[in-house]
mmCIF file with all atom_site columns, C-alpha atoms in Angstrom:
data_model
loop_
_atom_site.group_PDB
_atom_site.id
_atom_site.type_symbol
_atom_site.label_atom_id
_atom_site.label_alt_id
_atom_site.label_comp_id
_atom_site.label_asym_id
_atom_site.label_entity_id
_atom_site.label_seq_id
_atom_site.pdbx_PDB_ins_code
_atom_site.Cartn_x
_atom_site.Cartn_y
_atom_site.Cartn_z
_atom_site.occupancy
_atom_site.B_iso_or_equiv
_atom_site.pdbx_formal_charge
_atom_site.auth_seq_id
_atom_site.auth_comp_id
_atom_site.auth_asym_id
_atom_site.auth_atom_id
_atom_site.pdbx_PDB_model_num
ATOM 1   C CA . MET A 1 1   ? -3.132  27.058  23.598 1.00 41.00 ? 25  MET A CA 1
ATOM 2   C CA . ALA A 1 2   ? -4.060  23.999  21.553 1.00 45.00 ? 26  ALA A CA 1
ATOM 3   C CA . SER A 1 3   ? -1.517  22.705  19.063 1.00 53.00 ? 27  SER A CA 1
ATOM 4   C CA . PRO A 1 4   ? -2.461  22.636  15.358 1.00 53.00 ? 28  PRO A CA 1
ATOM 5   C CA . HIS A 1 5   ? -0.621  19.323  15.040 1.00 50.00 ? 29  HIS A CA 1
ATOM 6   C CA . GLN A 1 6   ? -2.328  15.989  15.614 1.00 55.00 ? 30  GLN A CA 1
ATOM 7   C CA . LYS A 1 7   ? -0.766  13.789  18.253 1.00 50.00 ? 31  LYS A CA 1
ATOM 8   C CA . ALA A 1 8   ? -1.144  10.036  17.991 1.00 47.00 ? 32  ALA A CA 1
ATOM 9   C CA . ILE A 1 9   ? -4.036  8.235   19.628 1.00 46.00 ? 33  ILE A CA 1
ATOM 10  C CA . ILE A 1 10  ? -2.444  4.889   20.371 1.00 45.00 ? 34  ILE A CA 1
ATOM 11  C CA . ASN A 1 11  ? -5.663  2.983   20.980 1.00 42.00 ? 35  ASN A CA 1
ATOM 12  C CA . GLY A 1 12  ? -6.165  3.205   17.211 1.00 46.00 ? 36  GLY A CA 1
ATOM 13  C CA . VAL A 1 13  ? -3.813  0.231   16.893 1.00 50.00 ? 37  VAL A CA 1
ATOM 14  C CA . THR A 1 14  ? -4.941  -3.199  15.758 1.00 50.00 ? 38  THR A CA 1
ATOM 15  C CA . MET A 1 15  ? -2.478  -5.986  16.462 1.00 49.00 ? 39  MET A CA 1
ATOM 16  C CA . ARG A 1 16  ? -2.469  -9.481  15.038 1.00 46.00 ? 40  ARG A CA 1
ATOM 17  C CA . GLU A 1 17  ? -0.746  -11.709 17.553 1.00 44.00 ? 41  GLU A CA 1
ATOM 18  C CA . SER A 1 18  ? 1.746   -14.310 16.517 1.00 46.00 ? 42  SER A CA 1
ATOM 19  C CA . LYS A 1 19  ? 4.250   -15.601 19.042 1.00 46.00 ? 43  LYS A CA 1
ATOM 20  C CA . SER A 1 20  ? 4.600   -15.306 22.781 1.00 43.00 ? 44  SER A CA 1
ATOM 21  C CA . ALA A 1 21  ? 7.814   -14.653 24.625 1.00 43.00 ? 45  ALA A CA 1
ATOM 22  C CA . GLY A 1 22  ? 7.150   -15.137 28.296 1.00 46.00 ? 46  GLY A CA 1
ATOM 23  C CA . ALA A 1 23  ? 4.163   -13.067 29.379 1.00 43.00 ? 47  ALA A CA 1
ATOM 24  C CA . LYS A 1 24  ? 4.434   -10.575 26.521 1.00 65.00 ? 48  LYS A CA 1
ATOM 25  C CA . THR A 1 25  ? 2.681   -11.275 23.240 1.00 76.00 ? 49  THR A CA 1
ATOM 26  C CA . LYS A 1 26  ? 4.649   -10.434 20.102 1.00 86.00 ? 50  LYS A CA 1
ATOM 27  C CA . CYS A 1 27  ? 3.002   -9.386  16.839 1.00 90.00 ? 51  CYS A CA 1
ATOM 28  C CA . SER A 1 28  ? 3.712   -10.456 13.305 1.00 91.00 ? 52  SER A CA 1
ATOM 29  C CA . LYS A 1 29  ? 1.495   -7.635  12.038 1.00 93.00 ? 53  LYS A CA 1
ATOM 30  C CA . ILE A 1 30  ? 0.383   -4.263  13.392 1.00 94.00 ? 54  ILE A CA 1
ATOM 31  C CA . VAL A 1 31  ? -2.135  -2.068  11.593 1.00 94.00 ? 55  VAL A CA 1
ATOM 32  C CA . LEU A 1 32  ? -2.349  1.600   12.576 1.00 94.00 ? 56  LEU A CA 1
ATOM 33  C CA . ASN A 1 33  ? -5.235  3.846   11.646 1.00 93.00 ? 57  ASN A CA 1
ATOM 34  C CA . PRO A 1 34  ? -4.497  7.497   10.800 1.00 94.00 ? 58  PRO A CA 1
ATOM 35  C CA . ARG A 1 35  ? -5.421  8.735   14.286 1.00 92.00 ? 59  ARG A CA 1
ATOM 36  C CA . ALA A 1 36  ? -2.476  6.696   15.631 1.00 92.00 ? 60  ALA A CA 1
ATOM 37  C CA . LEU A 1 37  ? -0.085  8.976   13.699 1.00 94.00 ? 61  LEU A CA 1
ATOM 38  C CA . ASP A 1 38  ? 1.499   12.332  14.374 1.00 94.00 ? 62  ASP A CA 1
ATOM 39  C CA . ILE A 1 39  ? 0.465   14.616  11.508 1.00 94.00 ? 63  ILE A CA 1
ATOM 40  C CA . VAL A 1 40  ? 1.946   18.087  11.201 1.00 92.00 ? 64  VAL A CA 1
ATOM 41  C CA . TRP A 1 41  ? -1.022  20.474  10.860 1.00 88.00 ? 65  TRP A CA 1
ATOM 42  C CA . GLY A 1 42  ? -3.312  17.462  11.412 1.00 87.00 ? 66  GLY A CA 1
ATOM 43  C CA . GLY A 1 43  ? -5.084  19.174  14.285 1.00 87.00 ? 67  GLY A CA 1
ATOM 44  C CA . ASN A 1 44  ? -6.244  22.033  12.060 1.00 90.00 ? 68  ASN A CA 1
ATOM 45  C CA . ASN A 1 45  ? -9.208  21.237  9.799  1.00 91.00 ? 69  ASN A CA 1
ATOM 46  C CA . ARG A 1 46  ? -8.110  23.931  7.339  1.00 94.00 ? 70  ARG A CA 1
ATOM 47  C CA . TYR A 1 47  ? -5.287  21.559  6.327  1.00 95.00 ? 71  TYR A CA 1
ATOM 48  C CA . TRP A 1 48  ? -6.443  18.018  7.190  1.00 96.00 ? 72  TRP A CA 1
ATOM 49  C CA . ASP A 1 49  ? -9.767  16.339  7.805  1.00 95.00 ? 73  ASP A CA 1
ATOM 50  C CA . TYR A 1 50  ? -11.055 12.863  8.583  1.00 94.00 ? 74  TYR A CA 1
ATOM 51  C CA . VAL A 1 51  ? -13.471 11.267  6.152  1.00 94.00 ? 75  VAL A CA 1
ATOM 52  C CA . LYS A 1 52  ? -15.181 7.915   5.806  1.00 92.00 ? 76  LYS A CA 1
ATOM 53  C CA . ASP A 1 53  ? -13.898 6.246   2.642  1.00 77.00 ? 77  ASP A CA 1
ATOM 54  C CA . GLN A 1 54  ? -15.171 2.805   1.731  1.00 74.00 ? 78  GLN A CA 1
ATOM 55  C CA . GLN A 1 55  ? -15.130 1.056   5.129  1.00 80.00 ? 79  GLN A CA 1
ATOM 56  C CA . SER A 1 56  ? -12.574 3.000   7.123  1.00 88.00 ? 80  SER A CA 1
ATOM 57  C CA . GLU A 1 57  ? -11.839 6.460   8.427  1.00 94.00 ? 81  GLU A CA 1
ATOM 58  C CA . CYS A 1 58  ? -9.068  8.168   6.459  1.00 95.00 ? 82  CYS A CA 1
ATOM 59  C CA . ALA A 1 59  ? -6.934  11.230  7.014  1.00 96.00 ? 83  ALA A CA 1
ATOM 60  C CA . MET A 1 60  ? -7.546  13.539  4.047  1.00 96.00 ? 84  MET A CA 1
ATOM 61  C CA . LEU A 1 61  ? -5.068  16.240  3.139  1.00 97.00 ? 85  LEU A CA 1
ATOM 62  C CA . LYS A 1 62  ? -6.814  19.447  2.107  1.00 97.00 ? 86  LYS A CA 1
ATOM 63  C CA . SER A 1 63  ? -3.681  21.511  1.550  1.00 96.00 ? 87  SER A CA 1
ATOM 64  C CA . VAL A 1 64  ? -0.185  21.784  3.054  1.00 96.00 ? 88  VAL A CA 1
ATOM 65  C CA . CYS A 1 65  ? 3.215   22.828  1.820  1.00 94.00 ? 89  CYS A CA 1
ATOM 66  C CA . TRP A 1 66  ? 5.093   20.754  4.427  1.00 92.00 ? 90  TRP A CA 1
ATOM 67  C CA . LEU A 1 67  ? 4.009   17.086  4.504  1.00 96.00 ? 91  LEU A CA 1
ATOM 68  C CA . GLU A 1 68  ? 5.124   15.268  7.635  1.00 96.00 ? 92  GLU A CA 1
ATOM 69  C CA . VAL A 1 69  ? 3.288   12.165  8.856  1.00 97.00 ? 93  VAL A CA 1
ATOM 70  C CA . SER A 1 70  ? 5.044   9.999   11.437 1.00 96.00 ? 94  SER A CA 1
ATOM 71  C CA . GLY A 1 71  ? 4.418   7.251   13.936 1.00 96.00 ? 95  GLY A CA 1
ATOM 72  C CA . ARG A 1 72  ? 6.086   4.943   16.392 1.00 95.00 ? 96  ARG A CA 1
ATOM 73  C CA . VAL A 1 73  ? 5.641   1.482   17.843 1.00 94.00 ? 97  VAL A CA 1
ATOM 74  C CA . ASP A 1 74  ? 7.365   -0.024  20.867 1.00 93.00 ? 98  ASP A CA 1
ATOM 75  C CA . LEU A 1 75  ? 9.812   -2.728  19.773 1.00 93.00 ? 99  LEU A CA 1
ATOM 76  C CA . ASP A 1 76  ? 8.503   -4.902  22.631 1.00 91.00 ? 100 ASP A CA 1
ATOM 77  C CA . LYS A 1 77  ? 5.400   -5.513  20.485 1.00 91.00 ? 101 LYS A CA 1
ATOM 78  C CA . LEU A 1 78  ? 7.445   -7.034  17.622 1.00 92.00 ? 102 LEU A CA 1
ATOM 79  C CA . ILE A 1 79  ? 9.144   -10.431 17.333 1.00 92.00 ? 103 ILE A CA 1
ATOM 80  C CA . PRO A 1 80  ? 12.897  -10.185 18.088 1.00 92.00 ? 104 PRO A CA 1
ATOM 81  C CA . SER A 1 81  ? 15.439  -10.762 15.311 1.00 92.00 ? 105 SER A CA 1
ATOM 82  C CA . THR A 1 82  ? 12.761  -10.629 12.610 1.00 94.00 ? 106 THR A CA 1
ATOM 83  C CA . ASP A 1 83  ? 12.494  -8.791  9.293  1.00 95.00 ? 107 ASP A CA 1
ATOM 84  C CA . TYR A 1 84  ? 9.510   -6.449  8.948  1.00 96.00 ? 108 TYR A CA 1
ATOM 85  C CA . GLN A 1 85  ? 8.216   -4.064  6.300  1.00 96.00 ? 109 GLN A CA 1
ATOM 86  C CA . ILE A 1 86  ? 6.240   -0.834  6.583  1.00 97.00 ? 110 ILE A CA 1
ATOM 87  C CA . LYS A 1 87  ? 3.506   0.045   4.088  1.00 97.00 ? 111 LYS A CA 1
ATOM 88  C CA . PHE A 1 88  ? 1.337   3.158   3.910  1.00 97.00 ? 112 PHE A CA 1
ATOM 89  C CA . SER A 1 89  ? -2.067  2.550   2.299  1.00 97.00 ? 113 SER A CA 1
ATOM 90  C CA . VAL A 1 90  ? -2.744  5.767   0.358  1.00 97.00 ? 114 VAL A CA 1
ATOM 91  C CA . ARG A 1 91  ? -4.446  7.225   -2.658 1.00 96.00 ? 115 ARG A CA 1
ATOM 92  C CA . LEU A 1 92  ? -4.493  10.565  -4.429 1.00 97.00 ? 116 LEU A CA 1
ATOM 93  C CA . ASN A 1 93  ? -7.986  11.693  -5.356 1.00 94.00 ? 117 ASN A CA 1
ATOM 94  C CA . GLU A 1 94  ? -8.901  13.108  -8.767 1.00 93.00 ? 118 GLU A CA 1
ATOM 95  C CA . ASN A 1 95  ? -8.314  16.709  -7.619 1.00 94.00 ? 119 ASN A CA 1
ATOM 96  C CA . ALA A 1 96  ? -4.879  16.021  -6.069 1.00 97.00 ? 120 ALA A CA 1
ATOM 97  C CA . SER A 1 97  ? -2.101  18.456  -6.904 1.00 96.00 ? 121 SER A CA 1
ATOM 98  C CA . GLY A 1 98  ? 1.488   19.300  -5.942 1.00 96.00 ? 122 GLY A CA 1
ATOM 99  C CA . TRP A 1 99  ? 2.859   15.748  -6.106 1.00 96.00 ? 123 TRP A CA 1
ATOM 100 C CA . ASP A 1 100 ? 5.649   16.295  -8.656 1.00 93.00 ? 124 ASP A CA 1
ATOM 101 C CA . LYS A 1 101 ? 8.429   15.432  -6.184 1.00 94.00 ? 125 LYS A CA 1
ATOM 102 C CA . ASP A 1 102 ? 9.161   12.054  -4.611 1.00 96.00 ? 126 ASP A CA 1
ATOM 103 C CA . VAL A 1 103 ? 7.785   11.358  -1.159 1.00 97.00 ? 127 VAL A CA 1
ATOM 104 C CA . ILE A 1 104 ? 10.428  10.222  1.327  1.00 97.00 ? 128 ILE A CA 1
ATOM 105 C CA . PHE A 1 105 ? 9.704   7.264   3.623  1.00 97.00 ? 129 PHE A CA 1
ATOM 106 C CA . LYS A 1 106 ? 11.881  6.566   6.677  1.00 97.00 ? 130 LYS A CA 1
ATOM 107 C CA . ALA A 1 107 ? 12.151  3.903   9.359  1.00 96.00 ? 131 ALA A CA 1
ATOM 108 C CA . ARG A 1 108 ? 14.462  3.938   12.384 1.00 95.00 ? 132 ARG A CA 1
ATOM 109 C CA . VAL A 1 109 ? 14.875  1.105   14.894 1.00 94.00 ? 133 VAL A CA 1
ATOM 110 C CA . GLY A 1 110 ? 15.955  2.514   18.250 1.00 89.00 ? 134 GLY A CA 1
ATOM 111 C CA . TYR A 1 111 ? 18.845  4.916   17.745 1.00 86.00 ? 135 TYR A CA 1
ATOM 112 C CA . ASN A 1 112 ? 20.180  3.205   14.602 1.00 87.00 ? 136 ASN A CA 1
ATOM 113 C CA . VAL A 1 113 ? 20.594  5.018   11.314 1.00 84.00 ? 137 VAL A CA 1
ATOM 114 C CA . ALA A 1 114 ? 17.266  5.521   9.541  1.00 89.00 ? 138 ALA A CA 1
ATOM 115 C CA . ARG A 1 115 ? 16.433  3.441   6.478  1.00 94.00 ? 139 ARG A CA 1
ATOM 116 C CA . THR A 1 116 ? 15.154  5.703   3.702  1.00 95.00 ? 140 THR A CA 1
ATOM 117 C CA . THR A 1 117 ? 13.438  5.180   0.365  1.00 96.00 ? 141 THR A CA 1
ATOM 118 C CA . ARG A 1 118 ? 11.595  7.440   -2.071 1.00 96.00 ? 142 ARG A CA 1
ATOM 119 C CA . CYS A 1 119 ? 8.716   7.045   -4.480 1.00 96.00 ? 143 CYS A CA 1
ATOM 120 C CA . LYS A 1 120 ? 6.214   9.091   -6.422 1.00 95.00 ? 144 LYS A CA 1
ATOM 121 C CA . LEU A 1 121 ? 2.557   9.014   -5.458 1.00 96.00 ? 145 LEU A CA 1
ATOM 122 C CA . ILE A 1 122 ? 0.103   8.585   -8.324 1.00 93.00 ? 146 ILE A CA 1
ATOM 123 C CA . LYS A 1 123 ? -3.582  9.313   -8.743 1.00 94.00 ? 147 LYS A CA 1
ATOM 124 C CA . ASN A 1 124 ? -5.640  6.177   -8.303 1.00 91.00 ? 148 ASN A CA 1
ATOM 125 C CA . LYS A 1 125 ? -9.271  5.360   -7.537 1.00 91.00 ? 149 LYS A CA 1
ATOM 126 C CA . GLN A 1 126 ? -8.213  2.565   -5.180 1.00 93.00 ? 150 GLN A CA 1
ATOM 127 C CA . PHE A 1 127 ? -5.913  2.597   -2.178 1.00 94.00 ? 151 PHE A CA 1
ATOM 128 C CA . TYR A 1 128 ? -2.453  1.188   -2.848 1.00 96.00 ? 152 TYR A CA 1
ATOM 129 C CA . GLU A 1 129 ? 0.556   0.479   -0.642 1.00 96.00 ? 153 GLU A CA 1
ATOM 130 C CA . VAL A 1 130 ? 3.832   2.407   -0.700 1.00 96.00 ? 154 VAL A CA 1
ATOM 131 C CA . PRO A 1 131 ? 6.790   2.185   -0.512 1.00 93.00 ? 155 PRO A CA 1
ATOM 132 C CA . ASN A 1 132 ? 8.006   -1.121  -1.913 1.00 89.00 ? 156 ASN A CA 1
ATOM 133 C CA . GLU A 1 133 ? 11.309  -1.366  -0.053 1.00 89.00 ? 157 GLU A CA 1
ATOM 134 C CA . LEU A 1 134 ? 11.045  -0.039  3.506  1.00 95.00 ? 158 LEU A CA 1
ATOM 135 C CA . THR A 1 135 ? 12.243  -2.957  5.623  1.00 95.00 ? 159 THR A CA 1
ATOM 136 C CA . PHE A 1 136 ? 13.990  -3.285  8.971  1.00 95.00 ? 160 PHE A CA 1
ATOM 137 C CA . LYS A 1 137 ? 15.164  -5.989  11.366 1.00 93.00 ? 161 LYS A CA 1
ATOM 138 C CA . THR A 1 138 ? 14.198  -6.002  15.015 1.00 93.00 ? 162 THR A CA 1
ATOM 139 C CA . PRO A 1 139 ? 17.009  -6.430  17.575 1.00 92.00 ? 163 PRO A CA 1
ATOM 140 C CA . LYS A 1 140 ? 17.786  -9.856  19.058 1.00 90.00 ? 164 LYS A CA 1
ATOM 141 C CA . LYS A 1 141 ? 16.887  -8.631  22.513 1.00 82.00 ? 165 LYS A CA 1
ATOM 142 C CA . SER A 1 142 ? 14.210  -6.093  23.240 1.00 70.00 ? 166 SER A CA 1
ATOM 143 C CA . SER A 1 143 ? 15.669  -3.141  25.072 1.00 72.00 ? 167 SER A CA 1
ATOM 144 C CA . GLY A 1 144 ? 12.489  -1.127  25.343 1.00 76.00 ? 168 GLY A CA 1
ATOM 145 C CA . GLY A 1 145 ? 13.304  0.915   22.227 1.00 90.00 ? 169 GLY A CA 1
ATOM 146 C CA . ARG A 1 146 ? 10.992  2.134   19.524 1.00 94.00 ? 170 ARG A CA 1
ATOM 147 C CA . LEU A 1 147 ? 10.439  1.833   15.819 1.00 96.00 ? 171 LEU A CA 1
ATOM 148 C CA . SER A 1 148 ? 9.929   5.331   14.380 1.00 96.00 ? 172 SER A CA 1
ATOM 149 C CA . PHE A 1 149 ? 8.670   5.800   10.825 1.00 97.00 ? 173 PHE A CA 1
ATOM 150 C CA . GLY A 1 150 ? 7.218   8.447   8.577  1.00 97.00 ? 174 GLY A CA 1
ATOM 151 C CA . MET A 1 151 ? 6.459   9.905   5.187  1.00 97.00 ? 175 MET A CA 1
ATOM 152 C CA . TYR A 1 152 ? 7.694   13.347  4.195  1.00 96.00 ? 176 TYR A CA 1
ATOM 153 C CA . GLU A 1 153 ? 7.644   15.782  1.309  1.00 95.00 ? 177 GLU A CA 1
ATOM 154 C CA . ILE A 1 154 ? 9.319   18.964  2.430  1.00 90.00 ? 178 ILE A CA 1
ATOM 155 C CA . GLU A 1 155 ? 11.728  19.648  -0.424 1.00 88.00 ? 179 GLU A CA 1
ATOM 156 C CA . GLY A 1 156 ? 9.341   20.603  -3.225 1.00 84.00 ? 180 GLY A CA 1
ATOM 157 C CA . GLN A 1 157 ? 7.890   23.693  -1.539 1.00 86.00 ? 181 GLN A CA 1
ATOM 158 C CA . ALA A 1 158 ? 4.684   23.215  -3.570 1.00 92.00 ? 182 ALA A CA 1
ATOM 159 C CA . TRP A 1 159 ? 1.282   23.145  -1.913 1.00 96.00 ? 183 TRP A CA 1
ATOM 160 C CA . LYS A 1 160 ? -0.001  19.584  -1.905 1.00 97.00 ? 184 LYS A CA 1
ATOM 161 C CA . SER A 1 161 ? -3.606  18.389  -1.718 1.00 97.00 ? 185 SER A CA 1
ATOM 162 C CA . GLY A 1 162 ? -5.785  15.350  -2.306 1.00 97.00 ? 186 GLY A CA 1
ATOM 163 C CA . LEU A 1 163 ? -3.873  12.689  -0.331 1.00 97.00 ? 187 LEU A CA 1
ATOM 164 C CA . LEU A 1 164 ? -5.876  10.124  1.636  1.00 97.00 ? 188 LEU A CA 1
ATOM 165 C CA . ILE A 1 165 ? -4.169  7.889   4.202  1.00 97.00 ? 189 ILE A CA 1
ATOM 166 C CA . GLU A 1 166 ? -6.159  4.776   5.079  1.00 96.00 ? 190 GLU A CA 1
ATOM 167 C CA . LYS A 1 167 ? -3.734  2.860   7.318  1.00 95.00 ? 191 LYS A CA 1
ATOM 168 C CA . ILE A 1 168 ? -0.135  1.899   7.997  1.00 96.00 ? 192 ILE A CA 1
ATOM 169 C CA . THR A 1 169 ? 0.792   -1.776  8.154  1.00 96.00 ? 193 THR A CA 1
ATOM 170 C CA . ILE A 1 170 ? 3.920   -3.110  9.837  1.00 96.00 ? 194 ILE A CA 1
ATOM 171 C CA . SER A 1 171 ? 4.174   -6.766  8.922  1.00 95.00 ? 195 SER A CA 1
ATOM 172 C CA . GLN A 1 172 ? 6.646   -9.598  9.099  1.00 95.00 ? 196 GLN A CA 1
ATOM 173 C CA . VAL A 1 173 ? 8.460   -10.283 5.832  1.00 94.00 ? 197 VAL A CA 1
ATOM 174 C CA . ASN A 1 174 ? 7.992   -13.894 4.713  1.00 82.00 ? 198 ASN A CA 1
ATOM 175 C CA . PRO A 1 175 ? 6.235   -15.170 7.876  1.00 68.00 ? 199 PRO A CA 1
ATOM 176 C CA . ALA A 1 176 ? 6.556   -18.890 8.532  1.00 62.00 ? 200 ALA A CA 1
#
């Protein structure tokens, strides 16, 4: 039986290369499109759909009570001992509803404790980036671990609709 959840399609990743360490190229910036994410109920078009908005394909939330959008990137792709930030490019359309509670954003490097921040999403005609403070530092030595990240709203128990996700950007903080 097919799962109603969308599993990531990793070839939806765009990487901007920066530094090389041996034979492996490291990235100062990685941009993920929505198909590179795991979206709970994303495989069921009653709840989520994909639409062309401006110049890119976006994941569009029709209606869910449990918002869970997550992704992961191998730490081998990132520059060791470097500060990065994660930004979700989103917008709420004019018919959006159910966004009274904060959305929780998390990032976890390997098996370390997750970094967490919260913010409210607002209706806007343009895409904007959230959150403002989700940063992490890559380990000094790559051990084959992963960066896991996500956005969640599971506490409010209200049906949510009208969210569009354009992309997720993982970028170096203050690159040289």
